[in-house]
Amino acid sequence: MRFLALFALAATVALSGCGLPGAPQPPSLGIPRAITDLQAGRKGSLVALAWTAPRETTDAELIRNPGEMAVDRAEDGGAFQKIAALPLEPALKSGQPLRASVSDNISALLANAAISDFVRYQVVSLSSRGRVSAPSNVVSVPAVLTASPPQNLTLSLTPEGVSINFMIPQAPNSKRLDSQFIFRIERREKGASDNVSPAIVAQVRSGEQVLPFMDSSIEWEKTYTYWVTPVTLWQAGTQQGEVEGDDSPSSTILTHDIFPPATPSGLEAVFSGMVQHPAIDLTWAPNTEQDLAGYNVYRRTAGSTAAKINTQLMKAPAFHDPNVALGNTYFYSVTAVDLHGNESAKSQETSEAVPRE
């Protein structure tokens, strides 16, 4: 009898491991998982929201039927209200999560002086059967005002760089979140990747008298586009940040160098040879331009026109002239030349006589 009981027990264990159905599982509710990476950014009156669309349900199954993603907005302390909806696509196979985005124009809210300091957002997902996910993480943007962008940006070239000028618009009459208003001059080089942040040239506060502004950080022979962005700096307790307004119309300029170096000064000529080997030595004060390439030396005799006598640019502010004749007087002048071939005016002439014997 004991043997038969053991045999029956073994048979029962064997049968239970052969795929017989166990206890029935509850059906999936199909509730999408909550969104956890909602992000918000604001420029002017537009708020850009972005997040990753859910692919799985709370039961760890792929979402099989189309649903909806509802975007909710609320003021501080107020209830959320739906402002937009995007389709929630089925995720029938594995793959990269899909990014979703939507923009919200809050100009009407900003015009209301009674609005709270911050505007909050969340996203909830709905299954095909109307079952609602848990709310996403909540994000907020400050409801500060931004200044109008300038409309008359003008650029001009000077030897020092690009001169930038514009009329500074009137700052909004608002102290919400202890706001301060500045105007940010930005620049991008032609051909630069969109992934490269533009260069911030300067920041001008409303009421400052610093215009026109000189951008001396440019490189010559390049094309730059400039624009001005109004920026609101805000602070609330330990929190602080900034909100960009709408950009001004842009203006483009080619920084073609047409500006010659300064005219050399301090030119002196001294007879330095012997009668058998006459020569005249020239010296002058060096130029200080960073793009200086060298100097040219010009010579003439009485009643003639000056002609260049060096074959290559002189790198140092000195020249040795051995091609002089006894008994003649020579008149000299020098010019400075930059790396782009711009040549200065001739210096003041100096002269030196070669002895007859």
Tab-separated table of C-alpha atoms in Angstrom:
chain	number	residue	atom	x	y	z
A	1	MET	CA	0.000	0.000	0.000
A	2	ARG	CA	2.841	2.383	0.818
A	3	PHE	CA	4.405	1.690	-2.586
A	4	LEU	CA	1.136	2.483	-4.367
A	5	ALA	CA	0.771	5.756	-2.467
A	6	LEU	CA	4.294	6.855	-3.465
A	7	PHE	CA	3.625	5.919	-7.086
A	8	ALA	CA	0.433	7.965	-7.125
A	9	LEU	CA	2.271	10.969	-5.630
A	10	ALA	CA	5.005	10.733	-8.255
A	11	ALA	CA	2.441	10.525	-11.044
A	12	THR	CA	0.711	13.638	-9.707
A	13	VAL	CA	3.993	15.592	-9.649
A	14	ALA	CA	4.844	14.446	-13.181
A	15	LEU	CA	1.466	15.478	-14.543
A	16	SER	CA	1.701	18.916	-12.945
A	17	GLY	CA	4.957	19.573	-14.855
A	18	CYS	CA	3.516	18.601	-18.250
A	19	GLY	CA	1.805	21.950	-19.055
A	20	LEU	CA	-1.558	21.438	-17.453
A	21	PRO	CA	-3.282	24.807	-16.939
A	22	GLY	CA	-2.890	26.309	-13.489
A	23	ALA	CA	-4.960	28.981	-11.774
A	24	PRO	CA	-6.451	31.508	-14.268
A	25	GLN	CA	-4.640	34.918	-14.457
A	26	PRO	CA	-6.627	38.191	-14.244
A	27	PRO	CA	-6.889	40.024	-17.583
A	28	SER	CA	-4.600	43.015	-18.171
A	29	LEU	CA	-6.235	46.365	-17.435
A	30	GLY	CA	-4.234	47.986	-20.259
A	31	ILE	CA	-3.416	51.087	-18.220
A	32	PRO	CA	-0.410	52.910	-19.756
A	33	ARG	CA	2.547	53.454	-17.517
A	34	ALA	CA	2.985	56.986	-16.183
A	35	ILE	CA	5.239	59.401	-18.073
A	36	THR	CA	8.276	60.346	-15.994
A	37	ASP	CA	10.382	62.630	-18.227
A	38	LEU	CA	8.091	65.551	-19.063
A	39	GLN	CA	10.151	68.682	-19.830
A	40	ALA	CA	9.105	72.284	-20.440
A	41	GLY	CA	10.871	75.294	-21.921
A	42	ARG	CA	9.578	78.759	-22.659
A	43	LYS	CA	10.487	81.366	-25.301
A	44	GLY	CA	8.327	84.446	-25.542
A	45	SER	CA	4.714	83.373	-25.014
A	46	LEU	CA	5.248	79.825	-26.312
A	47	VAL	CA	5.846	76.916	-23.949
A	48	ALA	CA	7.415	73.830	-25.555
A	49	LEU	CA	6.585	70.529	-23.849
A	50	ALA	CA	8.304	67.227	-24.676
A	51	TRP	CA	8.243	63.714	-23.243
A	52	THR	CA	8.652	60.048	-24.118
A	53	ALA	CA	5.402	58.312	-25.052
A	54	PRO	CA	4.708	55.194	-22.947
A	55	ARG	CA	5.127	51.825	-24.670
A	56	GLU	CA	4.045	49.507	-21.879
A	57	THR	CA	1.111	49.074	-19.537
A	58	THR	CA	1.321	48.835	-15.777
A	59	ASP	CA	1.230	45.045	-16.314
A	60	ALA	CA	4.529	45.246	-18.265
A	61	GLU	CA	2.798	44.430	-21.564
A	62	LEU	CA	3.205	46.345	-24.810
A	63	ILE	CA	0.368	48.751	-25.514
A	64	ARG	CA	-1.747	46.982	-28.143
A	65	ASN	CA	-4.493	49.478	-28.957
A	66	PRO	CA	-4.388	53.204	-29.760
A	67	GLY	CA	-5.095	55.636	-26.956
A	68	GLU	CA	-4.554	59.272	-26.097
A	69	MET	CA	-2.085	61.491	-24.251
A	70	ALA	CA	-3.805	64.472	-22.624
A	71	VAL	CA	-1.829	67.617	-21.749
A	72	ASP	CA	-3.102	69.450	-18.662
A	73	ARG	CA	-2.292	72.989	-17.488
A	74	ALA	CA	-2.869	74.747	-14.185
A	75	GLU	CA	-1.873	77.894	-12.368
A	76	ASP	CA	-0.160	77.581	-9.010
A	77	GLY	CA	-2.645	76.136	-6.565
A	78	GLY	CA	-5.328	75.679	-9.227
A	79	ALA	CA	-6.836	72.577	-10.781
A	80	PHE	CA	-5.420	71.041	-13.950
A	81	GLN	CA	-7.440	71.488	-17.131
A	82	LYS	CA	-6.919	69.700	-20.440
A	83	ILE	CA	-5.495	71.962	-23.150
A	84	ALA	CA	-4.327	69.501	-25.814
A	85	ALA	CA	-4.372	65.811	-26.776
A	86	LEU	CA	-2.022	63.654	-28.848
A	87	PRO	CA	-2.595	60.100	-30.091
A	88	LEU	CA	-0.965	57.276	-28.145
A	89	GLU	CA	0.180	54.788	-30.758
A	90	PRO	CA	0.254	51.016	-30.134
A	91	ALA	CA	3.665	49.508	-29.411
A	92	LEU	CA	3.233	46.114	-31.070
A	93	LYS	CA	6.951	45.422	-31.267
A	94	SER	CA	10.080	46.471	-29.463
A	95	GLY	CA	11.960	49.516	-30.682
A	96	GLN	CA	13.098	52.988	-29.767
A	97	PRO	CA	10.632	54.934	-27.589
A	98	LEU	CA	8.827	57.691	-29.473
A	99	ARG	CA	9.203	61.328	-28.432
A	100	ALA	CA	6.094	63.483	-28.241
A	101	SER	CA	5.897	67.271	-28.129
A	102	VAL	CA	3.361	70.078	-28.125
A	103	SER	CA	3.429	73.889	-27.819
A	104	ASP	CA	1.179	76.033	-25.646
A	105	ASN	CA	0.645	79.749	-26.270
A	106	ILE	CA	0.192	81.479	-22.913
A	107	SER	CA	-0.092	85.060	-24.189
A	108	ALA	CA	-3.638	85.350	-22.831
A	109	LEU	CA	-2.471	84.212	-19.400
A	110	LEU	CA	0.450	86.658	-19.387
A	111	ALA	CA	-1.907	89.539	-20.169
A	112	ASN	CA	-3.840	88.773	-16.974
A	113	ALA	CA	-2.274	90.724	-14.112
A	114	ALA	CA	-3.908	88.381	-11.576
A	115	ILE	CA	-2.211	85.241	-12.863
A	116	SER	CA	-0.003	83.337	-10.429
A	117	ASP	CA	3.777	83.366	-10.720
A	118	PHE	CA	4.095	79.934	-12.339
A	119	VAL	CA	2.175	77.840	-14.860
A	120	ARG	CA	2.249	74.056	-14.295
A	121	TYR	CA	1.859	71.153	-16.710
A	122	GLN	CA	1.315	67.408	-16.552
A	123	VAL	CA	0.432	64.661	-19.058
A	124	VAL	CA	-1.857	61.667	-18.487
A	125	SER	CA	-2.367	58.741	-20.867
A	126	LEU	CA	-5.668	57.038	-21.635
A	127	SER	CA	-6.087	53.483	-22.892
A	128	SER	CA	-8.465	52.541	-25.692
A	129	ARG	CA	-11.027	51.693	-22.984
A	130	GLY	CA	-10.658	55.079	-21.305
A	131	ARG	CA	-8.561	53.871	-18.397
A	132	VAL	CA	-6.318	56.705	-17.172
A	133	SER	CA	-2.666	56.428	-16.203
A	134	ALA	CA	-1.132	58.061	-13.183
A	135	PRO	CA	-0.147	61.697	-13.892
A	136	SER	CA	3.304	62.406	-15.218
A	137	ASN	CA	5.872	64.413	-13.334
A	138	VAL	CA	4.769	68.048	-13.000
A	139	VAL	CA	6.819	70.813	-14.665
A	140	SER	CA	6.384	74.559	-14.415
A	141	VAL	CA	7.417	77.732	-16.246
A	142	PRO	CA	7.545	81.256	-14.777
A	143	ALA	CA	4.770	83.586	-15.907
A	144	VAL	CA	7.054	86.634	-16.192
A	145	LEU	CA	6.660	89.190	-18.954
A	146	THR	CA	9.306	89.608	-21.660
A	147	ALA	CA	10.326	92.806	-23.434
A	148	SER	CA	9.658	93.410	-27.107
A	149	PRO	CA	12.628	92.671	-29.396
A	150	PRO	CA	14.347	95.626	-31.116
A	151	GLN	CA	13.426	96.049	-34.776
A	152	ASN	CA	16.268	98.208	-36.101
A	153	LEU	CA	19.519	96.278	-35.626
A	154	THR	CA	22.305	97.876	-37.683
A	155	LEU	CA	25.868	96.661	-38.259
A	156	SER	CA	28.909	98.458	-39.609
A	157	LEU	CA	32.606	97.668	-39.988
A	158	THR	CA	35.377	99.594	-38.268
A	159	PRO	CA	39.094	98.859	-37.928
A	160	GLU	CA	38.355	97.536	-34.410
A	161	GLY	CA	35.604	95.100	-35.492
A	162	VAL	CA	31.812	95.142	-35.959
A	163	SER	CA	29.865	98.076	-34.564
A	164	ILE	CA	26.370	97.054	-33.356
A	165	ASN	CA	23.572	99.517	-32.724
A	166	PHE	CA	19.830	99.354	-32.031
A	167	MET	CA	17.117	101.201	-30.148
A	168	ILE	CA	16.473	99.563	-26.762
A	169	PRO	CA	12.720	98.948	-26.385
A	170	GLN	CA	10.871	100.029	-23.279
A	171	ALA	CA	10.936	97.342	-20.576
A	172	PRO	CA	7.548	96.014	-19.367
A	173	ASN	CA	6.119	97.579	-16.232
A	174	SER	CA	6.165	94.402	-14.153
A	175	LYS	CA	7.778	93.308	-10.894
A	176	ARG	CA	6.416	89.759	-10.990
A	177	LEU	CA	9.048	87.389	-9.569
A	178	ASP	CA	11.363	90.374	-9.028
A	179	SER	CA	11.962	90.616	-12.787
A	180	GLN	CA	14.855	92.411	-14.450
A	181	PHE	CA	15.149	92.964	-18.191
A	182	ILE	CA	18.264	92.719	-20.357
A	183	PHE	CA	18.952	92.525	-24.091
A	184	ARG	CA	21.390	89.818	-25.209
A	185	ILE	CA	23.409	90.383	-28.400
A	186	GLU	CA	24.149	87.029	-30.040
A	187	ARG	CA	26.185	85.998	-33.059
A	188	ARG	CA	26.556	82.916	-35.251
A	189	GLU	CA	29.193	82.324	-37.920
A	190	LYS	CA	27.946	81.341	-41.365
A	191	GLY	CA	28.228	77.597	-41.856
A	192	ALA	CA	28.319	76.776	-38.142
A	193	SER	CA	26.360	73.720	-37.054
A	194	ASP	CA	22.948	74.305	-35.501
A	195	ASN	CA	24.139	72.144	-32.605
A	196	VAL	CA	26.729	74.795	-31.726
A	197	SER	CA	25.385	77.430	-29.354
A	198	PRO	CA	25.613	81.006	-30.667
A	199	ALA	CA	28.230	83.299	-29.187
A	200	ILE	CA	26.959	85.803	-26.638
A	201	VAL	CA	28.609	89.084	-27.634
A	202	ALA	CA	27.220	91.325	-24.893
A	203	GLN	CA	24.280	91.887	-22.545
A	204	VAL	CA	22.755	95.348	-22.306
A	205	ARG	CA	20.442	96.334	-19.458
A	206	SER	CA	17.448	98.478	-20.108
A	207	GLY	CA	18.447	102.110	-19.606
A	208	GLU	CA	22.207	101.587	-20.085
A	209	GLN	CA	24.009	103.955	-22.458
A	210	VAL	CA	26.525	101.531	-23.985
A	211	LEU	CA	25.459	101.544	-27.626
A	212	PRO	CA	26.825	101.317	-30.213
A	213	PHE	CA	28.697	98.238	-28.976
A	214	MET	CA	31.970	97.147	-30.570
A	215	ASP	CA	32.475	93.420	-31.196
A	216	SER	CA	36.250	93.086	-31.373
A	217	SER	CA	36.224	89.289	-31.085
A	218	ILE	CA	35.399	88.687	-34.768
A	219	GLU	CA	37.744	87.162	-37.338
A	220	TRP	CA	38.222	88.967	-40.614
A	221	GLU	CA	36.965	87.545	-43.920
A	222	LYS	CA	34.101	85.668	-42.278
A	223	THR	CA	30.330	86.152	-42.441
A	224	TYR	CA	28.399	86.614	-39.192
A	225	THR	CA	24.710	86.873	-38.400
A	226	TYR	CA	23.696	88.966	-35.376
A	227	TRP	CA	20.420	89.284	-33.504
A	228	VAL	CA	19.194	90.591	-30.142
A	229	THR	CA	17.147	88.544	-27.682
A	230	PRO	CA	15.282	90.205	-24.794
A	231	VAL	CA	15.799	88.204	-21.602
A	232	THR	CA	13.869	88.396	-18.330
A	233	LEU	CA	15.875	87.500	-15.231
A	234	TRP	CA	13.603	86.352	-12.405
A	235	GLN	CA	13.999	85.350	-8.775
A	236	ALA	CA	11.597	83.823	-6.247
A	237	GLY	CA	13.219	83.121	-2.892
A	238	THR	CA	16.081	80.728	-3.569
A	239	GLN	CA	14.791	79.999	-7.067
A	240	GLN	CA	16.042	81.996	-10.021
A	241	GLY	CA	16.262	81.688	-13.766
A	242	GLU	CA	15.713	83.434	-17.062
A	243	VAL	CA	13.124	83.478	-19.836
A	244	GLU	CA	14.005	84.479	-23.396
A	245	GLY	CA	11.662	86.662	-25.396
A	246	ASP	CA	11.241	86.620	-29.150
A	247	ASP	CA	14.398	87.279	-31.181
A	248	SER	CA	14.860	90.488	-33.130
A	249	PRO	CA	15.188	90.390	-36.928
A	250	SER	CA	18.726	89.241	-37.744
A	251	SER	CA	21.381	91.164	-39.645
A	252	THR	CA	24.359	89.693	-41.537
A	253	ILE	CA	27.752	91.182	-42.323
A	254	LEU	CA	30.909	90.067	-44.151
A	255	THR	CA	33.956	91.158	-42.160
A	256	HIS	CA	36.098	92.026	-45.171
A	257	ASP	CA	39.171	93.899	-43.976
A	258	ILE	CA	39.591	97.115	-45.972
A	259	PHE	CA	41.381	99.006	-43.210
A	260	PRO	CA	45.117	99.672	-43.659
A	261	PRO	CA	47.562	99.787	-40.751
A	262	ALA	CA	48.656	103.071	-39.213
A	263	THR	CA	51.194	105.135	-41.094
A	264	PRO	CA	54.715	104.423	-39.762
A	265	SER	CA	56.453	107.207	-37.895
A	266	GLY	CA	59.914	108.158	-36.657
A	267	LEU	CA	61.746	107.406	-39.919
A	268	GLU	CA	65.460	108.239	-39.837
A	269	ALA	CA	68.182	107.800	-42.487
A	270	VAL	CA	71.918	107.638	-41.766
A	271	PHE	CA	74.867	107.250	-44.162
A	272	SER	CA	76.647	104.151	-42.878
A	273	GLY	CA	79.062	103.052	-45.558
A	274	MET	CA	82.443	104.035	-46.837
A	275	VAL	CA	83.324	105.796	-50.062
A	276	GLN	CA	84.303	102.438	-51.552
A	277	HIS	CA	81.013	100.846	-50.410
A	278	PRO	CA	78.432	103.586	-49.784
A	279	ALA	CA	75.118	102.688	-48.057
A	280	ILE	CA	72.276	104.295	-46.122
A	281	ASP	CA	70.558	102.669	-43.134
A	282	LEU	CA	66.908	103.374	-42.280
A	283	THR	CA	65.084	102.839	-38.993
A	284	TRP	CA	61.562	103.728	-37.819
A	285	ALA	CA	59.135	103.072	-34.971
A	286	PRO	CA	57.438	99.658	-35.213
A	287	ASN	CA	53.688	99.362	-35.833
A	288	THR	CA	51.648	97.510	-33.217
A	289	GLU	CA	48.774	95.991	-35.278
A	290	GLN	CA	48.250	92.286	-34.625
A	291	ASP	CA	47.675	91.599	-38.325
A	292	LEU	CA	50.797	93.445	-39.487
A	293	ALA	CA	52.570	91.616	-42.324
A	294	GLY	CA	55.547	93.954	-42.880
A	295	TYR	CA	56.785	97.173	-44.438
A	296	ASN	CA	57.593	98.628	-47.849
A	297	VAL	CA	60.408	101.139	-48.429
A	298	TYR	CA	60.150	103.881	-51.068
A	299	ARG	CA	63.001	106.048	-52.398
A	300	ARG	CA	63.389	108.935	-54.764
A	301	THR	CA	65.895	111.540	-55.799
A	302	ALA	CA	65.189	115.239	-56.249
A	303	GLY	CA	62.611	115.863	-58.981
A	304	SER	CA	61.639	112.163	-59.349
A	305	THR	CA	58.762	109.949	-58.162
A	306	ALA	CA	59.241	107.574	-55.235
A	307	ALA	CA	59.539	103.875	-56.133
A	308	LYS	CA	59.539	100.786	-53.958
A	309	ILE	CA	63.045	99.404	-53.500
A	310	ASN	CA	62.447	96.280	-51.377
A	311	THR	CA	61.644	93.006	-53.170
A	312	GLN	CA	59.900	91.416	-50.173
A	313	LEU	CA	58.044	92.861	-47.208
A	314	MET	CA	60.423	93.938	-44.467
A	315	LYS	CA	59.539	92.145	-41.227
A	316	ALA	CA	61.578	94.463	-38.995
A	317	PRO	CA	61.404	98.292	-38.881
A	318	ALA	CA	64.834	98.712	-40.508
A	319	PHE	CA	66.345	98.692	-44.000
A	320	HIS	CA	69.894	98.711	-45.397
A	321	ASP	CA	70.175	100.422	-48.787
A	322	PRO	CA	73.559	99.718	-50.476
A	323	ASN	CA	72.459	100.881	-53.931
A	324	VAL	CA	73.403	104.521	-53.592
A	325	ALA	CA	75.830	106.653	-55.562
A	326	LEU	CA	78.426	109.118	-54.327
A	327	GLY	CA	77.319	112.753	-54.302
A	328	ASN	CA	73.552	111.995	-54.474
A	329	THR	CA	70.818	112.864	-51.980
A	330	TYR	CA	68.051	110.324	-51.429
A	331	PHE	CA	64.546	110.815	-50.046
A	332	TYR	CA	62.892	107.857	-48.221
A	333	SER	CA	59.426	106.955	-46.951
A	334	VAL	CA	57.941	103.704	-45.623
A	335	THR	CA	54.489	102.120	-45.481
A	336	ALA	CA	52.963	99.345	-43.351
A	337	VAL	CA	51.082	96.388	-44.910
A	338	ASP	CA	48.667	94.025	-43.117
A	339	LEU	CA	47.961	90.334	-43.712
A	340	HIS	CA	45.115	91.175	-46.101
A	341	GLY	CA	47.282	93.358	-48.324
A	342	ASN	CA	46.026	96.725	-47.102
A	343	GLU	CA	48.818	99.292	-47.294
A	344	SER	CA	49.062	102.438	-45.206
A	345	ALA	CA	49.848	105.901	-46.469
A	346	LYS	CA	53.527	106.756	-46.886
A	347	SER	CA	55.328	108.067	-43.850
A	348	GLN	CA	56.805	111.499	-43.677
A	349	GLU	CA	59.894	111.619	-45.879
A	350	THR	CA	63.426	111.778	-44.567
A	351	SER	CA	66.564	112.344	-46.626
A	352	GLU	CA	70.268	111.598	-46.480
A	353	ALA	CA	73.191	112.718	-48.674
A	354	VAL	CA	76.010	110.421	-49.818
A	355	PRO	CA	79.419	112.157	-49.659
A	356	ARG	CA	81.250	112.721	-52.930
A	357	GLU	CA	84.488	111.270	-51.565
